[in-house]
Amino acid sequence: MRRAKRALPPVAVVLVLALGVPLAGCGSEQGDGASAGKESGATMDMQEAAEESDAMLDAVLKGIDPDVQWAHGPTTTRACGVTRRRTVMTIVSPERRQTFLDRAETFWRKNDYRIKAVNKDEKFPAVYAVTRSGFGVSVSFRGKGQAFLEADSPCVKESKVADPTTEPNGPAYKDVYPLPRPNVRSDFWSGEGG
């Protein structure tokens, strides 16, 4: 017997984000994980999915103007998928957070991503989208107002996953975990107004 899907209340979304649990996973929107592998072309492996995720994250960061400084977050793998992350090192003031999210959402809409959910929470706002090929992407604000971007693959073939090849546009913070809180000021992003 299948259970009806329910939307997560805002508090649950914040908890999910705080725990780092991906909202897109090995299951498809229609059903179980077995069908998701078929929908995503099952010929893609985790490394190829990671590269696709990197390209999506690079593209949305280029779509956010003015630029923000970012660093790679940790890569994680699941039984049938991979998650890539970018951590924004630019300070985004509370007054500018919605603008930041709006620019990501606008970019995704222009590129035929489907907006899955928008969390308008004042402290932890977020936007979640999904691609036609089943990748889930998100931009969210968490502790100390730091912005995080994530891309979760659909089910793919298991393989080794190499580190991202895209160079961050600031310090790489290689082998530093957790990454520092935002520490780069921007005339636009760190200021007031909207």
PDB file of C-alpha atoms in Angstrom:
ATOM      1  CA  MET A   1       0.000   0.000   0.000  1.00  0.00           C
ATOM      2  CA  ARG A   2       1.441   3.374  -0.996  1.00  0.00           C
ATOM      3  CA  ARG A   3       1.323   6.322   1.328  1.00  0.00           C
ATOM      4  CA  ALA A   4       0.334   9.738   0.094  1.00  0.00           C
ATOM      5  CA  LYS A   5       3.186  12.217   0.083  1.00  0.00           C
ATOM      6  CA  ARG A   6       2.832  15.173   2.410  1.00  0.00           C
ATOM      7  CA  ALA A   7       4.534  18.539   2.172  1.00  0.00           C
ATOM      8  CA  LEU A   8       7.046  19.200   4.911  1.00  0.00           C
ATOM      9  CA  PRO A   9       6.026  21.965   7.348  1.00  0.00           C
ATOM     10  CA  PRO A  10       8.553  24.866   7.515  1.00  0.00           C
ATOM     11  CA  VAL A  11       9.995  23.587  10.815  1.00  0.00           C
ATOM     12  CA  ALA A  12      10.615  20.140   9.288  1.00  0.00           C
ATOM     13  CA  VAL A  13      12.344  21.730   6.287  1.00  0.00           C
ATOM     14  CA  VAL A  14      14.649  23.640   8.632  1.00  0.00           C
ATOM     15  CA  LEU A  15      15.391  20.422  10.550  1.00  0.00           C
ATOM     16  CA  VAL A  16      16.095  18.548   7.342  1.00  0.00           C
ATOM     17  CA  LEU A  17      18.451  21.320   6.241  1.00  0.00           C
ATOM     18  CA  ALA A  18      20.161  21.538   9.619  1.00  0.00           C
ATOM     19  CA  LEU A  19      20.857  17.811   9.522  1.00  0.00           C
ATOM     20  CA  GLY A  20      22.112  17.993   5.945  1.00  0.00           C
ATOM     21  CA  VAL A  21      19.640  15.412   4.674  1.00  0.00           C
ATOM     22  CA  PRO A  22      19.154  15.740   0.922  1.00  0.00           C
ATOM     23  CA  LEU A  23      15.580  16.345  -0.195  1.00  0.00           C
ATOM     24  CA  ALA A  24      16.206  14.731  -3.554  1.00  0.00           C
ATOM     25  CA  GLY A  25      17.282  11.161  -3.306  1.00  0.00           C
ATOM     26  CA  CYS A  26      17.218   7.768  -4.829  1.00  0.00           C
ATOM     27  CA  GLY A  27      13.457   7.664  -5.194  1.00  0.00           C
ATOM     28  CA  SER A  28      11.558   9.260  -8.006  1.00  0.00           C
ATOM     29  CA  GLU A  29       8.671  11.610  -7.467  1.00  0.00           C
ATOM     30  CA  GLN A  30       6.344   8.924  -8.747  1.00  0.00           C
ATOM     31  CA  GLY A  31       7.515   6.016  -6.675  1.00  0.00           C
ATOM     32  CA  ASP A  32      10.393   3.816  -5.708  1.00  0.00           C
ATOM     33  CA  GLY A  33      14.115   4.087  -6.346  1.00  0.00           C
ATOM     34  CA  ALA A  34      14.142   1.299  -8.932  1.00  0.00           C
ATOM     35  CA  SER A  35      12.195   3.399 -11.395  1.00  0.00           C
ATOM     36  CA  ALA A  36      14.375   6.461 -10.751  1.00  0.00           C
ATOM     37  CA  GLY A  37      17.451   4.733 -12.153  1.00  0.00           C
ATOM     38  CA  LYS A  38      15.582   3.993 -15.355  1.00  0.00           C
ATOM     39  CA  GLU A  39      14.253   7.547 -15.600  1.00  0.00           C
ATOM     40  CA  SER A  40      17.711   9.075 -15.212  1.00  0.00           C
ATOM     41  CA  GLY A  41      19.114   6.916 -17.935  1.00  0.00           C
ATOM     42  CA  ALA A  42      20.846   4.419 -15.603  1.00  0.00           C
ATOM     43  CA  THR A  43      23.869   4.659 -17.891  1.00  0.00           C
ATOM     44  CA  MET A  44      25.204   7.553 -15.826  1.00  0.00           C
ATOM     45  CA  ASP A  45      27.524   6.616 -12.977  1.00  0.00           C
ATOM     46  CA  MET A  46      28.260   8.517  -9.763  1.00  0.00           C
ATOM     47  CA  GLN A  47      31.277  10.309 -11.241  1.00  0.00           C
ATOM     48  CA  GLU A  48      29.264  11.507 -14.242  1.00  0.00           C
ATOM     49  CA  ALA A  49      26.441  12.542 -11.901  1.00  0.00           C
ATOM     50  CA  ALA A  50      28.944  14.468  -9.769  1.00  0.00           C
ATOM     51  CA  GLU A  51      30.253  16.248 -12.871  1.00  0.00           C
ATOM     52  CA  GLU A  52      26.684  17.100 -13.926  1.00  0.00           C
ATOM     53  CA  SER A  53      25.990  18.400 -10.412  1.00  0.00           C
ATOM     54  CA  ASP A  54      29.147  20.522 -10.535  1.00  0.00           C
ATOM     55  CA  ALA A  55      28.067  22.027 -13.862  1.00  0.00           C
ATOM     56  CA  MET A  56      24.638  22.900 -12.431  1.00  0.00           C
ATOM     57  CA  LEU A  57      26.150  24.527  -9.329  1.00  0.00           C
ATOM     58  CA  ASP A  58      28.723  26.427 -11.407  1.00  0.00           C
ATOM     59  CA  ALA A  59      25.953  27.700 -13.694  1.00  0.00           C
ATOM     60  CA  VAL A  60      23.671  28.973 -10.922  1.00  0.00           C
ATOM     61  CA  LEU A  61      26.600  30.686  -9.196  1.00  0.00           C
ATOM     62  CA  LYS A  62      27.399  32.448 -12.489  1.00  0.00           C
ATOM     63  CA  GLY A  63      23.727  33.426 -12.681  1.00  0.00           C
ATOM     64  CA  ILE A  64      23.904  35.247  -9.337  1.00  0.00           C
ATOM     65  CA  ASP A  65      25.041  38.821  -9.934  1.00  0.00           C
ATOM     66  CA  PRO A  66      27.093  40.363  -8.444  1.00  0.00           C
ATOM     67  CA  ASP A  67      29.429  37.429  -7.855  1.00  0.00           C
ATOM     68  CA  VAL A  68      29.824  35.825  -4.446  1.00  0.00           C
ATOM     69  CA  GLN A  69      32.915  34.062  -3.173  1.00  0.00           C
ATOM     70  CA  TRP A  70      32.404  30.341  -2.593  1.00  0.00           C
ATOM     71  CA  ALA A  71      34.247  27.167  -1.618  1.00  0.00           C
ATOM     72  CA  HIS A  72      33.520  23.488  -2.184  1.00  0.00           C
ATOM     73  CA  GLY A  73      31.519  21.785   0.539  1.00  0.00           C
ATOM     74  CA  PRO A  74      31.799  18.057   1.211  1.00  0.00           C
ATOM     75  CA  THR A  75      30.763  15.499  -1.413  1.00  0.00           C
ATOM     76  CA  THR A  76      28.621  12.677  -0.105  1.00  0.00           C
ATOM     77  CA  THR A  77      27.444   9.466  -1.718  1.00  0.00           C
ATOM     78  CA  ARG A  78      24.379   7.384  -0.978  1.00  0.00           C
ATOM     79  CA  ALA A  79      23.456   3.897  -2.056  1.00  0.00           C
ATOM     80  CA  CYS A  80      22.544   5.140  -5.508  1.00  0.00           C
ATOM     81  CA  GLY A  81      23.386   8.831  -5.745  1.00  0.00           C
ATOM     82  CA  VAL A  82      25.808  11.642  -5.040  1.00  0.00           C
ATOM     83  CA  THR A  83      25.533  15.136  -3.566  1.00  0.00           C
ATOM     84  CA  ARG A  84      27.827  18.046  -4.403  1.00  0.00           C
ATOM     85  CA  ARG A  85      27.902  21.244  -2.352  1.00  0.00           C
ATOM     86  CA  ARG A  86      29.098  24.832  -2.566  1.00  0.00           C
ATOM     87  CA  THR A  87      29.408  27.036   0.517  1.00  0.00           C
ATOM     88  CA  VAL A  88      29.119  30.796   0.049  1.00  0.00           C
ATOM     89  CA  MET A  89      31.871  32.686   1.864  1.00  0.00           C
ATOM     90  CA  THR A  90      30.439  36.123   1.070  1.00  0.00           C
ATOM     91  CA  ILE A  91      28.416  37.685   3.876  1.00  0.00           C
ATOM     92  CA  VAL A  92      24.819  37.987   2.675  1.00  0.00           C
ATOM     93  CA  SER A  93      22.934  40.377   4.947  1.00  0.00           C
ATOM     94  CA  PRO A  94      19.429  39.475   6.151  1.00  0.00           C
ATOM     95  CA  GLU A  95      18.086  42.256   3.905  1.00  0.00           C
ATOM     96  CA  ARG A  96      19.717  40.700   0.817  1.00  0.00           C
ATOM     97  CA  ARG A  97      18.921  37.011   1.373  1.00  0.00           C
ATOM     98  CA  GLN A  98      15.625  37.055  -0.500  1.00  0.00           C
ATOM     99  CA  THR A  99      17.311  38.818  -3.427  1.00  0.00           C
ATOM    100  CA  PHE A 100      19.961  36.084  -3.476  1.00  0.00           C
ATOM    101  CA  LEU A 101      17.284  33.362  -3.509  1.00  0.00           C
ATOM    102  CA  ASP A 102      15.257  35.216  -6.151  1.00  0.00           C
ATOM    103  CA  ARG A 103      18.266  35.331  -8.485  1.00  0.00           C
ATOM    104  CA  ALA A 104      18.850  31.586  -8.118  1.00  0.00           C
ATOM    105  CA  GLU A 105      15.147  30.868  -8.647  1.00  0.00           C
ATOM    106  CA  THR A 106      14.996  33.137 -11.717  1.00  0.00           C
ATOM    107  CA  PHE A 107      18.030  31.367 -13.195  1.00  0.00           C
ATOM    108  CA  TRP A 108      16.444  27.955 -12.648  1.00  0.00           C
ATOM    109  CA  ARG A 109      13.085  28.980 -14.103  1.00  0.00           C
ATOM    110  CA  LYS A 110      14.821  30.360 -17.225  1.00  0.00           C
ATOM    111  CA  ASN A 111      16.601  27.025 -17.618  1.00  0.00           C
ATOM    112  CA  ASP A 112      13.464  24.844 -17.352  1.00  0.00           C
ATOM    113  CA  TYR A 113      14.026  23.663 -13.805  1.00  0.00           C
ATOM    114  CA  ARG A 114      10.814  23.062 -11.881  1.00  0.00           C
ATOM    115  CA  ILE A 115      10.582  24.909  -8.570  1.00  0.00           C
ATOM    116  CA  LYS A 116       9.652  22.243  -6.052  1.00  0.00           C
ATOM    117  CA  ALA A 117       9.400  24.316  -2.872  1.00  0.00           C
ATOM    118  CA  VAL A 118      10.130  27.750  -1.467  1.00  0.00           C
ATOM    119  CA  ASN A 119      10.725  28.237   2.239  1.00  0.00           C
ATOM    120  CA  LYS A 120      10.007  31.860   3.176  1.00  0.00           C
ATOM    121  CA  ASP A 121      11.250  31.435   6.758  1.00  0.00           C
ATOM    122  CA  GLU A 122      12.757  34.738   7.880  1.00  0.00           C
ATOM    123  CA  LYS A 123      15.857  33.142   9.413  1.00  0.00           C
ATOM    124  CA  PHE A 124      16.392  30.073   7.182  1.00  0.00           C
ATOM    125  CA  PRO A 125      14.884  30.786   3.744  1.00  0.00           C
ATOM    126  CA  ALA A 126      15.482  28.339   0.886  1.00  0.00           C
ATOM    127  CA  VAL A 127      14.499  27.440  -2.672  1.00  0.00           C
ATOM    128  CA  TYR A 128      14.373  23.862  -4.021  1.00  0.00           C
ATOM    129  CA  ALA A 129      14.210  22.912  -7.686  1.00  0.00           C
ATOM    130  CA  VAL A 130      14.401  19.778  -9.807  1.00  0.00           C
ATOM    131  CA  THR A 131      15.676  19.224 -13.347  1.00  0.00           C
ATOM    132  CA  ARG A 132      13.927  17.174 -16.012  1.00  0.00           C
ATOM    133  CA  SER A 133      16.585  14.498 -15.524  1.00  0.00           C
ATOM    134  CA  GLY A 134      15.767  14.195 -11.810  1.00  0.00           C
ATOM    135  CA  PHE A 135      18.568  16.178 -10.181  1.00  0.00           C
ATOM    136  CA  GLY A 136      17.471  18.117  -7.122  1.00  0.00           C
ATOM    137  CA  VAL A 137      19.123  21.484  -6.501  1.00  0.00           C
ATOM    138  CA  SER A 138      18.757  23.930  -3.661  1.00  0.00           C
ATOM    139  CA  VAL A 139      19.954  27.196  -2.208  1.00  0.00           C
ATOM    140  CA  SER A 140      19.442  27.616   1.514  1.00  0.00           C
ATOM    141  CA  PHE A 141      20.510  29.914   4.308  1.00  0.00           C
ATOM    142  CA  ARG A 142      21.558  28.275   7.562  1.00  0.00           C
ATOM    143  CA  GLY A 143      23.568  29.145  10.675  1.00  0.00           C
ATOM    144  CA  LYS A 144      25.001  32.674  10.837  1.00  0.00           C
ATOM    145  CA  GLY A 145      23.206  33.444   7.567  1.00  0.00           C
ATOM    146  CA  GLN A 146      25.566  31.362   5.448  1.00  0.00           C
ATOM    147  CA  ALA A 147      24.276  30.352   2.012  1.00  0.00           C
ATOM    148  CA  PHE A 148      24.668  26.778   0.799  1.00  0.00           C
ATOM    149  CA  LEU A 149      24.050  25.333  -2.653  1.00  0.00           C
ATOM    150  CA  GLU A 150      23.493  21.603  -3.156  1.00  0.00           C
ATOM    151  CA  ALA A 151      22.854  19.303  -6.094  1.00  0.00           C
ATOM    152  CA  ASP A 152      21.556  15.769  -5.471  1.00  0.00           C
ATOM    153  CA  SER A 153      21.635  13.217  -8.269  1.00  0.00           C
ATOM    154  CA  PRO A 154      18.894  10.719  -9.010  1.00  0.00           C
ATOM    155  CA  CYS A 155      19.778   7.015  -8.778  1.00  0.00           C
ATOM    156  CA  VAL A 156      22.859   6.232 -10.849  1.00  0.00           C
ATOM    157  CA  LYS A 157      25.367   3.396 -11.164  1.00  0.00           C
ATOM    158  CA  GLU A 158      27.823   3.062  -8.312  1.00  0.00           C
ATOM    159  CA  SER A 159      31.346   4.263  -9.038  1.00  0.00           C
ATOM    160  CA  LYS A 160      34.219   6.115  -7.413  1.00  0.00           C
ATOM    161  CA  VAL A 161      33.788   9.874  -7.216  1.00  0.00           C
ATOM    162  CA  ALA A 162      36.713  12.261  -7.678  1.00  0.00           C
ATOM    163  CA  ASP A 163      36.980  15.697  -6.114  1.00  0.00           C
ATOM    164  CA  PRO A 164      35.443  18.568  -8.096  1.00  0.00           C
ATOM    165  CA  THR A 165      37.729  20.093 -10.720  1.00  0.00           C
ATOM    166  CA  THR A 166      36.216  23.599 -10.687  1.00  0.00           C
ATOM    167  CA  GLU A 167      38.482  25.964  -8.780  1.00  0.00           C
ATOM    168  CA  PRO A 168      36.697  28.044  -6.126  1.00  0.00           C
ATOM    169  CA  ASN A 169      36.892  31.796  -6.659  1.00  0.00           C
ATOM    170  CA  GLY A 170      38.554  32.278  -3.276  1.00  0.00           C
ATOM    171  CA  PRO A 171      40.445  30.136  -0.747  1.00  0.00           C
ATOM    172  CA  ALA A 172      39.959  26.400  -1.354  1.00  0.00           C
ATOM    173  CA  TYR A 173      39.942  25.439   2.355  1.00  0.00           C
ATOM    174  CA  LYS A 174      41.247  22.011   1.361  1.00  0.00           C
ATOM    175  CA  ASP A 175      40.905  19.508   4.226  1.00  0.00           C
ATOM    176  CA  VAL A 176      39.232  22.164   6.432  1.00  0.00           C
ATOM    177  CA  TYR A 177      36.003  20.994   8.040  1.00  0.00           C
ATOM    178  CA  PRO A 178      33.769  22.571   8.968  1.00  0.00           C
ATOM    179  CA  LEU A 179      34.307  25.462   6.595  1.00  0.00           C
ATOM    180  CA  PRO A 180      34.545  28.927   8.161  1.00  0.00           C
ATOM    181  CA  ARG A 181      31.486  31.114   8.467  1.00  0.00           C
ATOM    182  CA  PRO A 182      31.049  33.832   5.819  1.00  0.00           C
ATOM    183  CA  ASN A 183      34.009  36.223   6.037  1.00  0.00           C
ATOM    184  CA  VAL A 184      34.074  38.149   2.735  1.00  0.00           C
ATOM    185  CA  ARG A 185      32.353  41.522   2.550  1.00  0.00           C
ATOM    186  CA  SER A 186      30.519  42.690  -0.567  1.00  0.00           C
ATOM    187  CA  ASP A 187      29.310  46.228  -1.185  1.00  0.00           C
ATOM    188  CA  PHE A 188      26.057  44.778  -2.506  1.00  0.00           C
ATOM    189  CA  TRP A 189      25.440  41.448  -0.723  1.00  0.00           C
ATOM    190  CA  SER A 190      26.648  42.490   2.718  1.00  0.00           C
ATOM    191  CA  GLY A 191      24.727  45.795   2.712  1.00  0.00           C
ATOM    192  CA  GLU A 192      21.168  46.746   3.534  1.00  0.00           C
ATOM    193  CA  GLY A 193      18.240  47.179   1.223  1.00  0.00           C
ATOM    194  CA  GLY A 194      16.681  44.946  -1.340  1.00  0.00           C
TER     195      GLY A 194
END
